[in-house]
Every structure is written in structure tokens, then in C-alpha cells.
């Protein structure tokens, strides 16, 4: 009996190994990892009748879940999530538009580009959340200050990538299209655009996380809605289960958005050897 | 086969072309060359002798920077070529480096020239299908270049050029990056296709055997600065089999004859490099 059991386990292992070898994702294994993490959390917060830390310091999964359900029932969860996401996406969209336009313009206006490059690189290395208080002073507690903070956080990353992308277009590919009789319109559409797009996409995935982080930080500093604002309120009254619930929401939302972007990117850039996943 | 002076206005002509950089480096020195319509000419010479520069000038792709001094001219059909657009789409160029657009499938790459010419979709599809069958790439039409082998990519590049039926095709060591076996196969395929299409071809290579088995004439260029040392007639007709050809006595004799000239250029180049190294 035990031998049979052992054999079955061994076979299972081989099957897993084979799946891993061909690069297939094992959903079961992933769920198991999540389940184990929750189990460890539960075990450390009274699940085994032993609770070294009070709920105000480390709430249990059940308490966090209850708080989350309460948050959702009040209707505030949907409101906060949509507010935070709206701000992050407006900032991201604005940053994309400005960053790519600026990148293309400065890459073609070589002299201006050369002149502004160090200044923009310096701005890019500034810890951007540091301007959050300033933006609150200038634009108030409403949506504008958060959108601008997200915008300010991503615009340089996107600009830098676009700029390097345009400047690094492979001249041989341009020549190949010219030799076939293609004009500047063909070169722009078939060579420059796809080339630069691949650079912009590379920036997009990091920019999504950056925009979300910037928005939440902006809400910490000063706001009237949003996940960051709700978190500051909960912290103030030591409602740690609520803080944990919000962290879970942030994690889930962030993961979903970045994963979505990764899939879109993998599809659009499927011609690239390193991205065929 | 018409060649030489006949129909001068219709030929591709390079007249007294010299090119030097302001730094004093001379790349080409008084190169004159005529390729008759429908003629296959190969250019052979030691590496760095300016063969590729010559092709770029002919294509109108050579950089026109202020520090490049240039004299002489290139004409096609009596029309002087300054930039690539002067060819008005009658030129094809097969690069040594794979220049397929990586974000387009093989099919999309092959039809680019036809799209530029405004050929309607159905005709493009049909033309691509024919060409793909010609070189045995069926089943790979909707595959991206990175999924193709080196030989397949080079075939695709060739198809992209043949698709829009250019009058003149320039090839810059098109098989340079391929293994010997793939190379032989492609040499045969290209000579077979050319025997039917009869485009005007200028083929640059540093491989003497390749130069002879493919062309009607072989132009031997000197080491830098590139000059035309001598032009040799290749006495074989078409269709020809490059593999079979290499076993022939006439081939061996011609190869030996040109090799003497080429070897002399190799030696002269080595001697010059050595002198430079020693600071003489």
C-alpha cells in the first residue's frame, strides 16, 4: 500500500518535471503556493491556538477577509478602486502621449535633443514621488494632483525609451525599404513605427506599476478618495485588518493590470525571439 | 548574349569612379565598369577593397557626407544615379546581413516591394505563392524571420527582391554568412532563377569559386584603394550546375588564372598592413 502510494507520488513528480521542461504553467502548483502562504499566515495568527501578535499588529486571514467584505459592502471599495485606477490610467495615458511625442520630436531635432538630453536625464533620476507635496499645494486634494504625479512619474521613462528607440533604428532596414523604391512614408510606417513601438512597450509595463504607485503615494499625501486615502484613514485608527485588506486589493489590482499588459505585449511583439513565451 | 558596348544607353555604367575620405583614406580609384542588360557580372577582391562601397554608390546609398570626396559617375539607361530614388524602383539589393523586417512574416516581407508599387492584394498573394514554391518555402509563409534558418532567411530576402522584378539586382556577399552546403544550394538556385529571368546582376563576393560559378564575367579588384585589375570571361553557358562546374578542367584553369591575380592582391595587402603596423 505504502509502496503504491510512493510510486504514485514519484509518477506525479515526473509529470510535473516534464511539464516544467516544456514550459507549461502548472496552475495547480501555483494555487498550492498561494494556499501554503495563506496557511502559514493563518498558523502564525492563531490558527494553531498560538497568537504572538495582537490583531492590531498582525491580523489573521479571516479578520482581513471580514474587513474586506465590510469594505466592499459599504460600496466604498468599488469607489476607491475606480478612483485610484482612473487617476493612474489618466496619468499613464497623458505620460504615454507626451513621452512618445517628445521622444520622437527630440530624436529628430538632433541639436535640441542633444541640448536637452542631460537635463531630462537628471529629471528622470529625481525620486519623483518627492514632488507629491508640491503638487498637492498647487493642484489641491482632487484628482488633478494625482494624475499629474502619475504623469510626472512615467513621462520620462517613456520619453527616454522612445528617444533611444528612434535614435537606434537600424539603418540597414531603412536602406532595404528605400532600395525597393519605398519613400519616407513607407520607412516611417514599416521600419520606424514598429521599431519604436517595441521600445515604448518595454517602458509601458514598468510604467503601469509606477503610475499605480505614484497615485497611491499621492493619495497618502492628500486626497478625499482612493485606496491610498482609505489606507491612511485605517492606519490612523489602528484598523490594521483594513490596511491588510487594502494591501491585498492593491496587490490584486496591480498584478491583474501588469499581467494584462504583459499578455498584450507578448502578442504584439510576438515577432521577437526572446518574447515568445 | 549581348554584352560589352552594344546598347550602351541601356546598360549599367560606372565611369571613373573615385572615392576618398577627407582623412586621406582612398577607397576607390578610377573604377570603370559596364554591365550589359541581362548580364551577370561578379566582382571579386580582397576584403576591404571597396567592393561593398562600390555597390552602395551604384545603389545610391553611399553616404554623401561632406568629408567624402567623390568623382566619376554611375548611370543606368543613361540616367545618372545620385540617390536610391533615382532608380525609380528598378533596383534590387540583396544584403549580406539579413534585412528582413523582423515584425513582418515571410509573406509580408516578400510582398513589400509589390505594396510599394500599389499591386492589388490578390495579385500580391498569387505572386508570393509562386515565388515561395520556387524556393521550397511553402508552409513558412506566416512565420516570422527569427523562426527561420539562415539559409531560409537569405532565400526570403532573395524572393523579396525578385518579387517586384527589378531590372538590376545588386548582391553584396549574399551567401557570406551561410554554411558551405546551404551556400552551394543557394548558388545553384540563384543561377537557375537568373537563367530564366535574366536581370542585370552585379554580384560582389570575396570567394573566387563563387564568383566564377555564378557569373558570365568576373571583375578582379585590387586591394585598397580598389581599382579594376582585370576582367575575365567565364566560358560556361546556362543552365549550369555550380557543383558539377567545379569539377571541370576549364574551371580549374580559369580559377588558377584569376587566383594568381587575387593572390598578388592578398600579398600586397598583407605587406602594406605589416608596413603600417611597423610604422614604416
Short mmCIF file of N, CA, C and O in Angstrom, two decimals, chain A residues 170 172-173 175-183 186 189-192 194-195 198 270-274 276, chain B residues 59 61 84 89 91-93 95 97-104 112-113 115-117 144 146-147 160 164:
data_model
loop_
_atom_site.label_atom_id
_atom_site.label_comp_id
_atom_site.label_asym_id
_atom_site.label_seq_id
_atom_site.Cartn_x
_atom_site.Cartn_y
_atom_site.Cartn_z
N UNK A 170 17.54 50.67 -37.02
CA UNK A 170 18.57 50.00 -37.81
C UNK A 170 18.65 50.62 -39.22
O UNK A 170 17.71 50.50 -39.99
N UNK A 172 20.18 49.72 -41.80
CA UNK A 172 20.12 48.73 -42.87
C UNK A 172 18.68 48.41 -43.26
O UNK A 172 18.38 48.17 -44.43
N UNK A 173 17.78 48.40 -42.26
CA UNK A 173 16.38 48.13 -42.57
C UNK A 173 15.78 49.30 -43.35
O UNK A 173 14.99 49.11 -44.27
N UNK A 175 17.48 51.26 -45.33
CA UNK A 175 18.03 51.14 -46.69
C UNK A 175 17.29 50.08 -47.49
O UNK A 175 17.01 50.27 -48.67
N UNK A 176 16.99 48.96 -46.84
CA UNK A 176 16.32 47.88 -47.55
C UNK A 176 14.99 48.36 -48.13
O UNK A 176 14.64 48.03 -49.26
N UNK A 177 14.25 49.16 -47.35
CA UNK A 177 12.96 49.66 -47.84
C UNK A 177 13.18 50.72 -48.92
O UNK A 177 12.48 50.74 -49.94
N UNK A 178 14.19 51.55 -48.75
CA UNK A 178 14.47 52.59 -49.76
C UNK A 178 14.85 51.97 -51.10
O UNK A 178 14.41 52.44 -52.15
N UNK A 179 15.66 50.91 -51.05
CA UNK A 179 16.11 50.29 -52.27
C UNK A 179 14.94 49.70 -53.06
O UNK A 179 14.91 49.71 -54.28
N UNK A 180 13.93 49.21 -52.33
CA UNK A 180 12.76 48.65 -53.01
C UNK A 180 11.91 49.74 -53.65
O UNK A 180 10.91 49.44 -54.29
N UNK A 181 12.30 50.99 -53.43
CA UNK A 181 11.54 52.09 -54.01
C UNK A 181 10.64 52.77 -53.00
O UNK A 181 9.82 53.61 -53.36
N UNK A 182 10.77 52.41 -51.73
CA UNK A 182 9.92 52.98 -50.69
C UNK A 182 10.33 54.41 -50.35
O UNK A 182 11.50 54.73 -50.32
N UNK A 183 9.34 55.25 -50.12
CA UNK A 183 9.60 56.63 -49.73
C UNK A 183 9.62 56.77 -48.22
O UNK A 183 9.55 55.77 -47.50
N UNK A 186 6.82 55.02 -46.34
CA UNK A 186 6.99 53.58 -46.12
C UNK A 186 8.00 53.31 -45.02
O UNK A 186 7.80 52.41 -44.19
N UNK A 189 6.31 53.96 -41.68
CA UNK A 189 5.27 53.02 -41.29
C UNK A 189 5.81 51.61 -41.05
O UNK A 189 5.36 50.91 -40.15
N UNK A 190 6.76 51.20 -41.87
CA UNK A 190 7.21 49.81 -41.81
C UNK A 190 8.46 49.59 -40.97
O UNK A 190 8.71 48.49 -40.51
N UNK A 191 9.27 50.65 -40.82
CA UNK A 191 10.52 50.45 -40.07
C UNK A 191 10.50 51.22 -38.75
O UNK A 191 10.60 50.63 -37.68
N UNK A 192 10.34 52.55 -38.83
CA UNK A 192 10.48 53.37 -37.62
C UNK A 192 9.37 53.06 -36.61
O UNK A 192 9.64 52.82 -35.43
N UNK A 194 7.24 50.34 -36.06
CA UNK A 194 7.33 49.09 -35.29
C UNK A 194 8.56 49.04 -34.38
O UNK A 194 8.50 48.50 -33.28
N UNK A 195 9.65 49.61 -34.86
CA UNK A 195 10.89 49.62 -34.08
C UNK A 195 10.67 50.39 -32.77
O UNK A 195 10.96 49.91 -31.68
N UNK A 198 8.30 48.85 -30.17
CA UNK A 198 8.85 47.80 -29.30
C UNK A 198 9.58 48.43 -28.10
O UNK A 198 9.56 47.88 -27.02
N UNK A 270 5.19 39.45 -30.75
CA UNK A 270 5.44 38.01 -30.90
C UNK A 270 6.51 37.73 -31.95
O UNK A 270 7.02 36.62 -32.03
N UNK A 271 6.87 38.74 -32.74
CA UNK A 271 7.93 38.55 -33.72
C UNK A 271 9.30 38.54 -33.08
O UNK A 271 10.29 38.19 -33.71
N UNK A 272 9.39 38.94 -31.81
CA UNK A 272 10.70 38.97 -31.16
C UNK A 272 11.03 37.64 -30.53
O UNK A 272 10.23 37.12 -29.76
N UNK A 273 12.23 37.10 -30.84
CA UNK A 273 12.55 35.76 -30.35
C UNK A 273 12.48 35.64 -28.84
O UNK A 273 11.98 34.65 -28.32
N UNK A 274 12.92 36.65 -28.08
CA UNK A 274 13.00 36.50 -26.63
C UNK A 274 11.65 36.59 -25.94
O UNK A 274 11.52 36.34 -24.77
N UNK A 276 8.70 35.12 -27.19
CA UNK A 276 7.75 34.05 -27.47
C UNK A 276 7.65 33.16 -26.24
O UNK A 276 8.46 32.27 -26.03
N UNK B 59 23.98 51.82 -55.90
CA UNK B 59 22.60 51.83 -55.42
C UNK B 59 22.12 53.23 -55.06
O UNK B 59 20.93 53.46 -54.91
N UNK B 61 23.14 54.60 -52.24
CA UNK B 61 23.00 54.55 -50.78
C UNK B 61 24.24 55.08 -50.06
O UNK B 61 24.22 55.27 -48.86
N UNK B 84 19.07 56.66 -54.02
CA UNK B 84 18.31 55.43 -54.28
C UNK B 84 17.04 55.72 -55.07
O UNK B 84 16.60 54.90 -55.88
N UNK B 89 12.63 52.53 -58.52
CA UNK B 89 12.11 51.18 -58.27
C UNK B 89 12.62 50.09 -59.19
O UNK B 89 12.11 48.99 -59.20
N UNK B 91 15.61 48.87 -59.06
CA UNK B 91 16.78 48.26 -58.44
C UNK B 91 16.39 47.28 -57.34
O UNK B 91 15.47 47.52 -56.58
N UNK B 92 17.13 46.19 -57.29
CA UNK B 92 17.00 45.26 -56.17
C UNK B 92 18.37 45.14 -55.51
O UNK B 92 19.40 45.26 -56.17
N UNK B 93 18.37 44.92 -54.19
CA UNK B 93 19.64 44.86 -53.48
C UNK B 93 19.53 43.73 -52.46
O UNK B 93 18.66 43.77 -51.59
N UNK B 95 21.33 42.10 -49.45
CA UNK B 95 22.39 42.41 -48.50
C UNK B 95 22.98 41.13 -47.91
O UNK B 95 22.32 40.09 -47.88
N UNK B 97 23.85 40.96 -44.73
CA UNK B 97 23.12 40.86 -43.47
C UNK B 97 21.66 40.64 -43.78
O UNK B 97 21.14 41.17 -44.74
N UNK B 98 21.02 39.87 -42.96
CA UNK B 98 19.60 39.65 -43.12
C UNK B 98 18.87 40.96 -42.81
O UNK B 98 18.94 41.46 -41.69
N UNK B 99 18.21 41.51 -43.81
CA UNK B 99 17.49 42.77 -43.58
C UNK B 99 15.99 42.58 -43.76
O UNK B 99 15.29 43.51 -44.12
N UNK B 100 15.51 41.37 -43.50
CA UNK B 100 14.06 41.17 -43.46
C UNK B 100 13.54 41.99 -42.29
O UNK B 100 14.21 42.10 -41.26
N UNK B 101 12.35 42.55 -42.43
CA UNK B 101 11.78 43.29 -41.31
C UNK B 101 11.28 42.27 -40.29
O UNK B 101 10.40 41.46 -40.61
N UNK B 102 11.84 42.27 -39.08
CA UNK B 102 11.58 41.19 -38.12
C UNK B 102 10.12 41.10 -37.67
O UNK B 102 9.69 40.05 -37.21
N UNK B 103 9.37 42.21 -37.79
CA UNK B 103 7.98 42.21 -37.31
C UNK B 103 7.00 41.79 -38.39
O UNK B 103 5.80 41.80 -38.16
N UNK B 104 7.52 41.48 -39.58
CA UNK B 104 6.64 41.01 -40.65
C UNK B 104 6.92 39.54 -40.90
O UNK B 104 8.06 39.09 -40.80
N UNK B 112 6.50 43.32 -49.81
CA UNK B 112 6.72 44.75 -49.54
C UNK B 112 6.89 45.58 -50.82
O UNK B 112 6.27 46.61 -51.00
N UNK B 113 7.76 45.08 -51.72
CA UNK B 113 8.02 45.81 -52.96
C UNK B 113 6.75 45.97 -53.79
O UNK B 113 6.54 46.99 -54.44
N UNK B 115 3.70 46.05 -52.56
CA UNK B 115 2.83 47.02 -51.88
C UNK B 115 3.25 48.44 -52.21
O UNK B 115 2.42 49.31 -52.42
N UNK B 116 4.59 48.66 -52.26
CA UNK B 116 5.09 49.99 -52.62
C UNK B 116 4.58 50.37 -54.01
O UNK B 116 4.23 51.52 -54.27
N UNK B 117 4.50 49.35 -54.90
CA UNK B 117 4.06 49.62 -56.27
C UNK B 117 2.55 49.60 -56.43
O UNK B 117 2.04 49.66 -57.55
N UNK B 144 7.61 34.21 -38.65
CA UNK B 144 8.45 35.40 -38.51
C UNK B 144 9.91 35.05 -38.79
O UNK B 144 10.34 33.92 -38.54
N UNK B 146 12.69 35.37 -37.31
CA UNK B 146 13.55 34.74 -36.29
C UNK B 146 13.30 33.24 -36.16
O UNK B 146 14.09 32.52 -35.56
N UNK B 147 12.18 32.78 -36.74
CA UNK B 147 11.88 31.35 -36.67
C UNK B 147 12.44 30.59 -37.88
O UNK B 147 12.27 29.39 -37.99
N UNK B 160 12.09 38.55 -51.81
CA UNK B 160 11.62 39.91 -51.63
C UNK B 160 12.11 40.79 -52.78
O UNK B 160 11.42 41.68 -53.24
N UNK B 164 9.33 42.05 -57.08
CA UNK B 164 8.90 43.23 -57.85
C UNK B 164 9.66 43.37 -59.16
O UNK B 164 9.63 44.42 -59.80
#
